CSV table of C-alpha atoms and ligand atoms in Angstrom, one decimal:
chain,number,residue,atom,x,y,z
Y,1,UNK,CA,73.0,110.6,92.1
Y,2,UNK,CA,74.9,112.5,94.8
Y,3,UNK,CA,77.9,110.4,95.2
Y,4,UNK,CA,81.6,111.2,95.4
Y,5,UNK,CA,82.8,108.1,93.4
Y,6,UNK,CA,85.3,109.4,90.8
Y,7,UNK,CA,83.6,108.0,87.7
Y,8,UNK,CA,86.5,109.1,85.6
Y,9,UNK,CA,88.5,106.2,87.2
Y,10,UNK,CA,86.2,103.8,85.3
Y,11,UNK,CA,86.4,103.0,81.6
Y,12,UNK,CA,82.8,102.0,81.7
Y,13,UNK,CA,81.0,104.2,84.2
Y,14,UNK,CA,77.7,102.3,83.7
Y,15,UNK,CA,79.2,99.6,86.0
Y,16,UNK,CA,78.6,101.9,88.9
Y,17,UNK,CA,75.1,101.1,90.0
Y,18,UNK,CA,73.4,102.4,93.2
Y,19,UNK,CA,70.0,100.7,92.8
Y,20,UNK,CA,68.6,97.3,93.5
Y,21,UNK,CA,68.5,94.8,90.7
Y,22,UNK,CA,65.2,92.9,90.6
Y,23,UNK,CA,63.4,91.1,87.8
Y,24,UNK,CA,66.0,92.2,85.3
Y,25,UNK,CA,65.6,95.9,86.0
Y,26,UNK,CA,67.3,98.6,88.2
Y,27,UNK,CA,65.0,100.0,90.9
Y,28,UNK,CA,65.5,102.4,93.8
Y,29,UNK,CA,63.3,100.1,95.9
Y,30,UNK,CA,59.9,100.6,97.4
Y,31,UNK,CA,61.0,102.2,100.7
Y,32,UNK,CA,63.2,105.0,99.3
Y,33,UNK,CA,66.0,104.2,101.9
Y,34,UNK,CA,69.6,104.5,101.0
Y,35,UNK,CA,72.8,103.4,102.8
Y,36,UNK,CA,76.1,105.2,102.5
Y,37,UNK,CA,79.1,103.4,101.1
Y,38,UNK,CA,82.3,104.6,102.5
Y,39,UNK,CA,85.9,104.3,101.2
Y,40,UNK,CA,87.7,102.9,104.3
Y,41,UNK,CA,91.0,104.5,103.1
Y,42,UNK,CA,89.6,108.0,103.2
Y,43,UNK,CA,86.4,107.9,105.1
Y,44,UNK,CA,84.7,109.6,102.1
Y,45,UNK,CA,81.1,108.6,101.1
Y,46,UNK,CA,81.5,107.2,97.6
Y,47,UNK,CA,77.9,106.1,97.0
Y,48,UNK,CA,74.4,105.9,98.4
Y,49,UNK,CA,73.1,102.5,97.7
Y,50,UNK,CA,69.4,101.8,97.6
Y,51,UNK,CA,68.3,99.6,100.5
Y,52,UNK,CA,65.7,96.9,100.0
Y,53,UNK,CA,62.5,97.0,101.9
Y,54,UNK,CA,60.6,93.8,102.7
Y,55,UNK,CA,58.4,94.2,99.6
Y,56,UNK,CA,61.5,94.4,97.4
Y,57,UNK,CA,63.0,91.1,98.8
Y,58,UNK,CA,59.6,89.4,98.4
Y,59,UNK,CA,59.4,90.6,94.8
Y,60,UNK,CA,62.9,89.3,94.1
Y,61,UNK,CA,61.8,85.9,95.4
Y,62,UNK,CA,58.6,85.9,93.4
Y,63,UNK,CA,60.3,86.8,90.2
Y,64,UNK,CA,63.1,84.3,90.8
Y,65,UNK,CA,60.4,81.6,91.4
Y,66,UNK,CA,58.7,82.5,88.1
Y,67,UNK,CA,62.1,82.4,86.3
Y,68,UNK,CA,63.2,79.1,87.8
Y,69,UNK,CA,61.4,76.5,85.5
Y,70,UNK,CA,62.6,78.0,82.2
Y,71,UNK,CA,66.1,78.5,83.5
Y,72,UNK,CA,66.2,75.0,85.0
Y,73,UNK,CA,64.9,73.4,81.7
Y,74,UNK,CA,67.4,75.3,79.5
Y,75,UNK,CA,69.8,72.7,78.1
Y,76,UNK,CA,73.1,72.7,79.9
Y,77,UNK,CA,75.1,73.9,76.8
Y,78,UNK,CA,72.8,76.9,76.5
Y,79,UNK,CA,73.3,77.9,80.2
Y,80,UNK,CA,77.0,77.2,79.8
Y,81,UNK,CA,77.2,79.7,76.9
Y,82,UNK,CA,75.5,82.4,78.9
Y,83,UNK,CA,77.8,81.8,81.9
Y,84,UNK,CA,80.8,81.8,79.7
Y,85,UNK,CA,79.7,85.2,78.3
Y,86,UNK,CA,79.4,86.5,81.9
Y,87,UNK,CA,82.9,85.2,82.6
Y,88,UNK,CA,84.3,86.9,79.5
Y,89,UNK,CA,82.7,90.2,80.4
Y,90,UNK,CA,84.0,90.0,84.0
Y,91,UNK,CA,87.6,89.4,82.7
Y,92,UNK,CA,87.2,92.2,80.1
Y,93,UNK,CA,86.1,94.6,82.8
Y,94,UNK,CA,88.5,93.4,85.5
Y,95,UNK,CA,90.2,96.8,85.9
Y,96,UNK,CA,86.9,98.6,86.4
Y,97,UNK,CA,85.6,95.9,88.8
Y,98,UNK,CA,88.9,96.1,90.7
Y,99,UNK,CA,88.6,99.9,90.9
Y,100,UNK,CA,85.1,99.6,92.4
Y,101,UNK,CA,86.3,96.9,94.8
Y,102,UNK,CA,89.3,98.8,96.1
Y,103,UNK,CA,87.2,102.0,96.5
Y,104,UNK,CA,84.6,100.3,98.7
Y,105,UNK,CA,86.7,97.7,100.5
Y,106,UNK,CA,90.2,99.2,100.6
Y,107,UNK,CA,92.4,96.3,99.5
Y,108,UNK,CA,95.3,97.1,97.1
Y,109,UNK,CA,94.3,97.4,93.5
Y,110,UNK,CA,96.5,94.5,92.4
Y,111,UNK,CA,95.0,92.3,95.0
Y,112,UNK,CA,91.5,93.5,94.1
Y,113,UNK,CA,92.2,92.6,90.4
Y,114,UNK,CA,93.4,89.2,91.6
Y,115,UNK,CA,90.1,88.7,93.5
Y,116,UNK,CA,88.1,89.6,90.3
Y,117,UNK,CA,90.0,87.0,88.3
Y,118,UNK,CA,89.8,84.4,91.1
Y,119,UNK,CA,86.0,84.9,91.3
Y,120,UNK,CA,85.6,84.8,87.5
Y,121,UNK,CA,87.3,81.5,87.6
Y,122,UNK,CA,84.3,80.0,89.4
Y,123,UNK,CA,82.0,81.2,86.7
Y,124,UNK,CA,84.2,79.7,84.0
Y,125,UNK,CA,84.6,76.5,85.9
Y,126,UNK,CA,80.9,76.0,86.5
Y,127,UNK,CA,80.0,77.0,82.9
Y,128,UNK,CA,81.8,73.8,82.0
Y,129,UNK,CA,80.7,71.7,85.0
Y,130,UNK,CA,77.0,72.3,84.3
Y,131,UNK,CA,77.4,70.0,81.3
Y,132,UNK,CA,78.5,67.3,83.7
Y,133,UNK,CA,75.9,67.1,86.5
Y,134,UNK,CA,75.5,63.4,85.8
Y,135,UNK,CA,73.1,61.0,87.5
Y,136,UNK,CA,73.7,57.3,87.8
Y,137,UNK,CA,72.2,54.1,86.5
Y,138,UNK,CA,72.2,51.6,89.5
Y,139,UNK,CA,72.3,47.9,88.9
Y,140,UNK,CA,68.8,46.7,89.4
Y,141,UNK,CA,67.5,44.6,92.3
Y,142,UNK,CA,64.4,43.3,90.5
Y,143,UNK,CA,64.0,42.0,87.0
Y,144,UNK,CA,62.0,44.4,84.8
Y,145,UNK,CA,63.0,47.3,86.9
Y,146,UNK,CA,65.6,50.0,86.3
Y,147,UNK,CA,67.0,52.4,89.0
Y,148,UNK,CA,68.3,55.8,88.1
Y,149,UNK,CA,69.3,59.0,89.7
Y,150,UNK,CA,69.0,62.5,88.4
Y,151,UNK,CA,70.6,65.7,89.6
Y,152,UNK,CA,67.9,68.5,89.4
Y,153,UNK,CA,68.1,72.2,90.3
Y,154,UNK,CA,67.0,72.8,93.9
Y,155,UNK,CA,64.9,75.9,92.9
Y,156,UNK,CA,65.3,79.4,94.0
Y,157,UNK,CA,68.5,80.0,96.0
Y,158,UNK,CA,69.8,82.9,98.1
Y,159,UNK,CA,73.3,84.1,98.9
Y,160,UNK,CA,74.4,86.3,101.7
Y,161,UNK,CA,77.9,87.5,101.1
Y,162,UNK,CA,80.7,89.3,103.1
Y,163,UNK,CA,82.7,92.5,102.7
Y,164,UNK,CA,86.1,90.9,102.7
Y,165,UNK,CA,85.7,89.4,99.2
Y,166,UNK,CA,82.9,91.5,97.8
Y,167,UNK,CA,83.2,90.0,94.3
Y,168,UNK,CA,84.7,86.5,94.6
Y,169,UNK,CA,82.3,85.3,97.3
Y,170,UNK,CA,79.3,86.2,95.0
Y,171,UNK,CA,80.8,84.5,92.0
Y,172,UNK,CA,81.7,81.4,94.0
Y,173,UNK,CA,78.0,81.0,94.9
Y,174,UNK,CA,76.3,82.3,91.8
Y,175,UNK,CA,78.5,80.4,89.4
Y,176,UNK,CA,77.4,76.9,90.6
Y,177,UNK,CA,73.9,78.0,91.4
Y,178,UNK,CA,73.2,79.4,88.0
Y,179,UNK,CA,75.1,76.5,86.4
Y,180,UNK,CA,72.8,74.0,88.3
Y,181,UNK,CA,69.8,75.8,86.8
Y,182,UNK,CA,68.8,77.8,89.9
Y,183,UNK,CA,68.0,81.5,90.1
Y,184,UNK,CA,69.9,83.3,92.9
Y,185,UNK,CA,69.0,86.3,95.0
Y,186,UNK,CA,72.1,88.0,96.4
Y,187,UNK,CA,72.3,90.1,99.5
Y,188,UNK,CA,75.8,91.7,99.6
Y,189,UNK,CA,77.4,93.1,102.7
Y,190,UNK,CA,76.2,96.6,103.5
Y,191,UNK,CA,79.8,97.9,103.4
Y,192,UNK,CA,80.5,96.6,99.8
Y,193,UNK,CA,77.3,96.5,97.6
Y,194,UNK,CA,78.9,98.2,94.6
Y,195,UNK,CA,80.8,95.1,93.5
Y,196,UNK,CA,77.6,93.1,93.5
Y,197,UNK,CA,75.6,95.6,91.4
Y,198,UNK,CA,78.5,95.9,88.9
Y,199,UNK,CA,78.4,92.1,88.5
Y,200,UNK,CA,74.7,92.3,88.0
Y,201,UNK,CA,75.2,94.9,85.2
Y,202,UNK,CA,77.5,92.5,83.5
Y,203,UNK,CA,75.0,89.6,84.0
Y,204,UNK,CA,72.4,91.6,82.0
Y,205,UNK,CA,74.9,92.2,79.2
Y,206,UNK,CA,75.7,88.4,79.2
Y,207,UNK,CA,72.1,87.6,78.6
Y,208,UNK,CA,71.2,86.1,82.0
Y,209,UNK,CA,67.4,86.2,81.8
Y,210,UNK,CA,65.3,88.4,84.1
Y,211,UNK,CA,64.6,87.0,87.5
Y,212,UNK,CA,67.5,84.6,87.4
Y,213,UNK,CA,69.9,86.9,89.2
Y,214,UNK,CA,68.8,89.6,91.7
Y,215,UNK,CA,70.8,91.9,94.0
Y,216,UNK,CA,69.1,93.2,97.1
Y,217,UNK,CA,71.4,95.1,99.4
Y,218,UNK,CA,69.5,96.0,102.6
Y,219,UNK,CA,69.3,95.7,106.4
Y,220,UNK,CA,70.8,92.3,107.2
Y,221,UNK,CA,68.3,91.2,109.8
Y,222,UNK,CA,65.3,92.1,107.6
Y,223,UNK,CA,66.7,90.6,104.4
Y,224,UNK,CA,68.0,87.6,106.2
Y,225,UNK,CA,64.7,86.9,107.9
Y,226,UNK,CA,62.8,87.0,104.6
Y,227,UNK,CA,65.2,84.9,102.6
Y,228,UNK,CA,65.3,82.3,105.3
Y,229,UNK,CA,61.6,82.2,106.1
Y,230,UNK,CA,60.2,82.2,102.5
Y,231,UNK,CA,59.2,78.7,101.4
Y,232,UNK,CA,60.1,79.3,97.8
Y,233,UNK,CA,63.8,79.8,98.7
Y,234,UNK,CA,65.1,76.2,98.7
Y,235,UNK,CA,68.8,76.8,99.4
Y,236,UNK,CA,70.9,79.4,101.2
Y,237,UNK,CA,74.6,79.9,100.8
Y,238,UNK,CA,76.3,82.2,103.4
Y,239,UNK,CA,79.8,83.3,104.0
Y,240,UNK,CA,80.4,85.3,107.2
Y,241,UNK,CA,80.7,84.9,111.0
Y,242,UNK,CA,79.9,81.7,112.9
Y,243,UNK,CA,77.5,83.7,115.0
Y,244,UNK,CA,75.4,84.8,112.1
Y,245,UNK,CA,75.7,81.5,110.4
Y,246,UNK,CA,74.2,79.7,113.3
Y,247,UNK,CA,71.3,82.1,113.3
Y,248,UNK,CA,70.7,81.7,109.6
Y,249,UNK,CA,70.9,77.9,110.0
Y,250,UNK,CA,68.2,78.0,112.8
Y,251,UNK,CA,66.0,80.3,110.7
Y,252,UNK,CA,66.4,78.1,107.6
Y,253,UNK,CA,65.3,75.1,109.7
Y,254,UNK,CA,61.7,76.5,109.7
Y,255,UNK,CA,61.4,75.6,106.0
Y,256,UNK,CA,64.1,72.9,106.0
Y,257,UNK,CA,66.3,74.6,103.4
Y,258,UNK,CA,69.6,73.3,102.2
Y,259,UNK,CA,72.3,75.4,103.8
Y,260,UNK,CA,75.9,75.9,102.8
Y,261,UNK,CA,77.8,77.9,105.4
Y,262,UNK,CA,81.3,79.1,105.2
Y,263,UNK,CA,82.0,80.6,108.6
Y,264,UNK,CA,84.7,81.8,110.9
Y,265,UNK,CA,88.1,80.1,111.2
Y,266,UNK,CA,91.1,80.1,113.6
Y,267,UNK,CA,93.7,78.8,111.2
Y,268,UNK,CA,96.9,77.4,112.7
Y,269,UNK,CA,100.1,77.6,110.5
Y,270,UNK,CA,102.6,75.2,111.9
Y,271,UNK,CA,106.3,75.4,111.1
Y,272,UNK,CA,108.3,72.3,112.0
Y,273,UNK,CA,112.0,72.3,112.6
Y,274,UNK,CA,112.6,70.5,109.3
Y,275,UNK,CA,110.6,73.1,107.2
Y,276,UNK,CA,112.1,75.0,104.3
Y,277,UNK,CA,112.5,78.4,106.0
Y,278,UNK,CA,112.0,80.4,102.8
Y,279,UNK,CA,108.8,78.6,102.0
Y,280,UNK,CA,107.6,78.9,105.6
Y,281,UNK,CA,108.2,82.6,105.7
Y,282,UNK,CA,106.7,83.2,102.3
Y,283,UNK,CA,103.7,81.0,103.2
Y,284,UNK,CA,103.1,82.8,106.5
Y,285,UNK,CA,103.2,86.2,104.8
Y,286,UNK,CA,100.9,85.2,102.1
Y,287,UNK,CA,98.4,83.6,104.4
Y,288,UNK,CA,98.6,86.1,107.2
Y,289,UNK,CA,98.7,89.4,105.3
Y,290,UNK,CA,96.4,88.7,102.4
Y,291,UNK,CA,93.7,91.4,102.5
Y,292,UNK,CA,95.3,92.9,105.7
Y,293,UNK,CA,94.6,89.7,107.6
Y,294,UNK,CA,90.8,89.9,106.9
Y,295,UNK,CA,90.2,86.4,105.5
Y,296,UNK,CA,88.5,83.4,107.1
Y,297,UNK,CA,91.5,81.3,106.0
Y,298,UNK,CA,94.2,83.7,107.4
Y,299,UNK,CA,96.8,82.1,109.6
Y,300,UNK,CA,95.6,83.2,113.0
Y,301,UNK,CA,98.1,81.3,115.0
Y,302,UNK,CA,101.7,80.7,113.9
Y,303,UNK,CA,102.9,77.6,115.8
Y,304,UNK,CA,106.7,77.4,115.4
Y,305,UNK,CA,108.9,74.5,116.7
Y,306,UNK,CA,111.6,75.5,119.1
Y,307,UNK,CA,114.5,74.5,116.9
Y,308,UNK,CA,113.5,76.9,114.1
Y,309,UNK,CA,111.7,79.5,116.1
Y,310,UNK,CA,114.3,82.2,116.4
Y,311,UNK,CA,115.4,81.9,112.7
Y,312,UNK,CA,111.8,82.0,111.5
Y,313,UNK,CA,110.9,85.0,113.7
Y,314,UNK,CA,113.9,86.9,112.5
Y,315,UNK,CA,113.1,86.3,108.9
Y,316,UNK,CA,109.4,87.0,109.4
Y,317,UNK,CA,110.1,90.3,111.1
Y,318,UNK,CA,112.2,91.5,108.1
Y,319,UNK,CA,109.3,90.5,105.8
Y,320,UNK,CA,106.7,92.2,107.9
Y,321,UNK,CA,108.6,95.4,108.3
Y,322,UNK,CA,109.1,95.5,104.5
Y,323,UNK,CA,105.3,95.6,103.9
Y,324,UNK,CA,104.1,98.9,102.3
Y,325,UNK,CA,100.9,100.1,103.9
Y,326,UNK,CA,98.9,102.6,101.9
Y,327,UNK,CA,95.7,103.6,100.0
Y,328,UNK,CA,94.9,100.7,97.7
Y,329,UNK,CA,95.1,102.9,94.7
Y,330,UNK,CA,98.7,103.9,95.5
Y,331,UNK,CA,101.4,102.2,93.4
Y,332,UNK,CA,103.2,99.6,95.5
Y,333,UNK,CA,100.6,99.5,98.3
Y,334,UNK,CA,100.6,96.0,99.8
Y,335,UNK,CA,98.3,96.5,102.8
Y,336,UNK,CA,95.2,98.7,102.8
Y,337,UNK,CA,93.0,99.8,105.7
Y,338,UNK,CA,90.9,97.6,107.8
Y,339,UNK,CA,87.2,97.7,107.0
Y,340,UNK,CA,86.0,99.7,110.1
Y,341,UNK,CA,86.8,101.2,113.5
Y,342,UNK,CA,85.3,98.0,115.1
Y,343,UNK,CA,87.9,96.0,113.3
Y,344,UNK,CA,90.7,98.2,114.7
Y,345,UNK,CA,89.3,97.8,118.2
Y,346,UNK,CA,89.3,94.0,117.9
Y,347,UNK,CA,92.9,94.0,116.8
Y,348,UNK,CA,93.9,96.3,119.6
Y,349,UNK,CA,92.0,94.2,122.1
Y,350,UNK,CA,93.8,91.1,121.0
Y,351,UNK,CA,97.3,92.7,121.1
Y,352,UNK,CA,96.5,94.3,124.5
Y,353,UNK,CA,95.4,91.0,126.0
Y,354,UNK,CA,98.5,89.2,124.6
Y,355,UNK,CA,100.9,91.8,126.0
Y,356,UNK,CA,99.2,91.7,129.3
Y,357,UNK,CA,99.6,87.9,129.4
Y,358,UNK,CA,103.4,88.2,128.7
Y,359,UNK,CA,103.7,88.3,124.9
Y,360,UNK,CA,106.0,90.9,123.2
Y,361,UNK,CA,105.4,93.1,120.2
Y,362,UNK,CA,108.4,92.8,117.9
Y,363,UNK,CA,107.0,95.0,115.1
Y,364,UNK,CA,104.0,97.3,114.7
Y,365,UNK,CA,101.3,97.0,117.3
Y,366,UNK,CA,99.6,100.4,116.7
Y,367,UNK,CA,97.4,102.3,114.4
Y,368,UNK,CA,99.3,103.4,111.4
Y,369,UNK,CA,100.4,107.0,111.0
Y,370,UNK,CA,98.2,107.2,107.8
Y,371,UNK,CA,95.2,107.4,110.2
Y,372,UNK,CA,91.7,106.2,109.2
Y,373,UNK,CA,91.6,102.5,109.8
Y,374,UNK,CA,95.1,101.7,108.7
Y,375,UNK,CA,97.0,99.5,111.2
Y,376,UNK,CA,100.7,98.6,111.4
Y,377,UNK,CA,101.6,95.1,110.3
Y,378,UNK,CA,102.3,93.5,113.6
Y,379,UNK,CA,104.5,90.6,115.0
Y,380,UNK,CA,103.8,89.2,118.4
Y,381,UNK,CA,106.0,86.5,120.0
Y,382,UNK,CA,105.6,84.6,123.2
Y,383,UNK,CA,101.9,84.0,122.6
Y,384,UNK,CA,100.1,81.3,124.6
Y,385,UNK,CA,97.2,79.1,123.7
Y,386,UNK,CA,94.9,80.7,126.2
Y,387,UNK,CA,95.2,84.2,124.9
Y,388,UNK,CA,92.4,85.9,122.9
Y,389,UNK,CA,94.6,86.1,119.8
Y,390,UNK,CA,94.9,82.3,119.8
Y,391,UNK,CA,91.2,81.6,120.4
Y,392,UNK,CA,89.3,84.2,118.4
Y,393,UNK,CA,89.7,85.2,114.7
Y,394,UNK,CA,91.7,88.4,114.9
Y,395,UNK,CA,90.8,89.4,111.3
Y,396,UNK,CA,93.7,91.9,111.1
Y,397,UNK,CA,97.4,92.2,110.3
Y,398,UNK,CA,98.7,90.5,113.5
Y,399,UNK,CA,101.1,87.5,113.2
Y,400,UNK,CA,100.9,85.8,116.6
Y,401,UNK,CA,103.7,83.3,117.2
Y,402,UNK,CA,103.4,80.4,119.7
Y,403,UNK,CA,106.4,78.2,120.4
Y,404,UNK,CA,106.0,74.4,120.6
Y,405,UNK,CA,108.3,71.4,121.2
Y,406,UNK,CA,106.7,68.2,119.7
Y,407,UNK,CA,104.5,67.2,116.7
Y,408,UNK,CA,101.8,65.9,119.1
Y,409,UNK,CA,101.8,69.2,121.0
Y,410,UNK,CA,101.4,71.2,117.7
Y,411,UNK,CA,98.5,69.1,116.5
Y,412,UNK,CA,96.9,69.2,119.9
Y,413,UNK,CA,97.1,73.0,120.1
Y,414,UNK,CA,96.0,73.4,116.4
Y,415,UNK,CA,92.9,71.3,117.0
Y,416,UNK,CA,92.1,73.0,120.3
Y,417,UNK,CA,89.4,75.2,118.8
Y,418,UNK,CA,85.7,75.0,117.9
Y,419,UNK,CA,86.7,76.1,114.4
Y,420,UNK,CA,87.9,74.0,111.5
Y,421,UNK,CA,88.2,75.9,108.3
Y,422,UNK,CA,91.8,76.1,107.1
Y,423,UNK,CA,95.2,74.9,108.5
Y,424,UNK,CA,98.7,75.0,107.1
Y,425,UNK,CA,101.9,73.3,108.0
Y,426,UNK,CA,105.5,73.4,106.7
Y,427,UNK,CA,107.7,70.3,106.7
Y,428,UNK,CA,110.0,68.4,104.4
Y,429,UNK,CA,109.3,65.0,106.2
Y,430,UNK,CA,107.1,62.9,104.0
Y,431,UNK,CA,105.8,60.8,106.9
Y,432,UNK,CA,104.9,63.9,108.8
Y,433,UNK,CA,103.1,65.4,105.8
Y,434,UNK,CA,100.7,62.4,105.9
Y,435,UNK,CA,100.4,62.2,109.6
Y,436,UNK,CA,99.7,65.8,110.3
Y,437,UNK,CA,97.6,66.2,107.2
Y,438,UNK,CA,95.3,63.5,108.4
Y,439,UNK,CA,95.3,64.5,112.0
Y,440,UNK,CA,94.4,68.2,111.6
Y,441,UNK,CA,90.6,68.7,112.1
Y,442,UNK,CA,90.1,71.2,109.3
Y,443,UNK,CA,88.3,71.2,106.0
Y,444,UNK,CA,91.2,72.6,104.0
Y,445,UNK,CA,94.9,71.9,104.8
Y,446,UNK,CA,97.8,73.6,103.0
Y,447,UNK,CA,101.1,71.7,103.1
Y,448,UNK,CA,104.2,73.9,102.4
Y,449,UNK,CA,101.9,76.7,101.1
Y,450,UNK,CA,99.9,79.6,102.5
Y,451,UNK,CA,97.6,79.9,99.6
Y,452,UNK,CA,95.1,77.1,98.9
Y,453,UNK,CA,92.1,78.7,97.2
Y,454,UNK,CA,91.3,77.5,93.7
Y,455,UNK,CA,87.9,77.1,91.9
Y,456,UNK,CA,88.6,73.5,91.1
Y,457,UNK,CA,89.2,72.5,94.7
Y,458,UNK,CA,86.6,72.1,97.5
Y,459,UNK,CA,86.6,74.9,100.0
Y,460,UNK,CA,84.8,74.6,103.4
Y,461,UNK,CA,85.0,73.9,107.0
Y,462,UNK,CA,84.3,71.3,109.7
Y,463,UNK,CA,83.0,71.9,113.3
Y,464,UNK,CA,81.8,75.4,113.8
Y,465,UNK,CA,83.4,76.7,110.6
Y,466,UNK,CA,80.5,75.5,108.5
Y,467,UNK,CA,78.8,72.9,106.4
Y,468,UNK,CA,78.9,72.3,102.7
Y,469,UNK,CA,81.6,72.9,100.1
Y,470,UNK,CA,82.2,75.6,97.5
Y,471,UNK,CA,84.2,75.2,94.3
Y,472,UNK,CA,85.1,71.9,92.6
Y,473,UNK,CA,82.6,69.3,91.4
Y,474,UNK,CA,81.3,69.1,94.9
Y,475,UNK,CA,80.2,72.8,95.0
Y,476,UNK,CA,77.3,72.3,92.6
Y,477,UNK,CA,75.8,69.7,94.9
Y,478,UNK,CA,74.7,72.5,97.2
Y,479,UNK,CA,72.3,73.6,94.5
Y,480,UNK,CA,71.0,70.3,93.2
Y,481,UNK,CA,68.7,67.6,94.6
Y,482,UNK,CA,69.4,64.0,94.0
Y,483,UNK,CA,66.3,62.3,92.6
Y,484,UNK,CA,65.9,58.5,92.6
Y,485,UNK,CA,63.8,57.1,89.7
Y,486,UNK,CA,62.6,53.6,90.2
Y,487,UNK,CA,61.1,52.4,86.8
Y,488,UNK,CA,59.2,49.1,86.9
Y,489,UNK,CA,57.2,47.2,84.4
Y,490,UNK,CA,60.1,46.8,81.9
Y,491,UNK,CA,60.1,43.0,81.7
Y,492,UNK,CA,59.7,41.8,78.1
B,501,SIN,C1,87.2,83.9,102.9
B,501,SIN,O1,88.1,84.4,103.6
B,501,SIN,O2,86.1,83.9,103.3
B,501,SIN,C2,87.6,83.3,101.5
B,501,SIN,C3,89.0,83.2,101.3
B,501,SIN,C4,89.3,82.5,99.9
B,501,SIN,O3,88.4,82.2,99.2
B,501,SIN,O4,90.4,82.3,99.7
């Protein structure tokens, strides 16, 4: 294969796969098309990934459908053991998987390794949880009758996953789907398919049976249309933009699929006058600059109360200016490149609009001297609620600070968005923790922390940020159906 990926970086070069994975086998696909995978830090083409044609996606569905009954019938402890082996292999190969992830996505190696372990956590957690997909026995309403519920696998499932977490978003979906007894077909983002195929290679080694896991990188519109229109696919899990999520939801309505959608956000991070300043600055940095600001849960708007505003901004500026921007493979790099030129343009548009409206750039604000798609960590103050940066997800390293006076005003501004994924606030007042925690219209709320993700906790949004939950005991519900059994004729 003519690719420039430096295989000597990998201990196990067989993890680098540039073909589709269907029915337990690697295949170049029926159309012979390939898509270039580019390292965003260097602009170099590192792989040419096979691109699925319609016939390939249909074959993945047919083979998944054939594999579904046996996989669904396998006793939970047996499925659990296979998933546990997958988890062990992912952890064992974390360095190689992180190398592949950094090469195709750009995030710093340490952060990529963190993502691998974060994602693996979902496989481990659901390897256990599949032994606990309990039903109920309901007190009967009629003598001689018994009422029961069963949780059964929904059938063939599909996942469409994003480039910002090329590994963890797959594992967060495949872990519970496979644990529930459902085969899954994965369509990874075109920018980052190599993490997906590397995980499939480890799935083979773990003994996941053929047909149970397929990976079909390909043209998003084509693959999305087939996965959403095919009657055999019974559930779709998607992470990505609200715009695409709405389209997939509408398309899935034709066959009334279950949908779990984790969509865009516009997270507020509120710092009240009574906040612990160290915790607030650390939380803002962690939330805002994780993955160069390219997460759906990134603090998009920093709402800071007037009494603490200047002290917070001063400390935040010092922290921002201390960030090391660089190629993700360089020692000490803390912020890699953005994913694409379009991402840079959006960041520039948001900064330009804010400055035009009266905001000031205290740090950064420009492309980084490293070139490519590197951007300077940026601090904007004097931002208003009507600016683009406060209304659209910036998805870049821009901390946009808005000043407020009262708690009611902060909650009002925070909720003034069609999105409702994550929100954060910092306070030491116990009453305020409850009040604000309850009044924020978001699916996930971090109090005195900027990092909320964990496999054991439910993740997901309200309003236009999505439906359904991932992680925790609730995440497996997206891949099961609740059956009611009404058994009569039992009177003695
Ligand atoms: C996302 O940004 O889509 C996911 C972030 C996370 O899982 O923490």
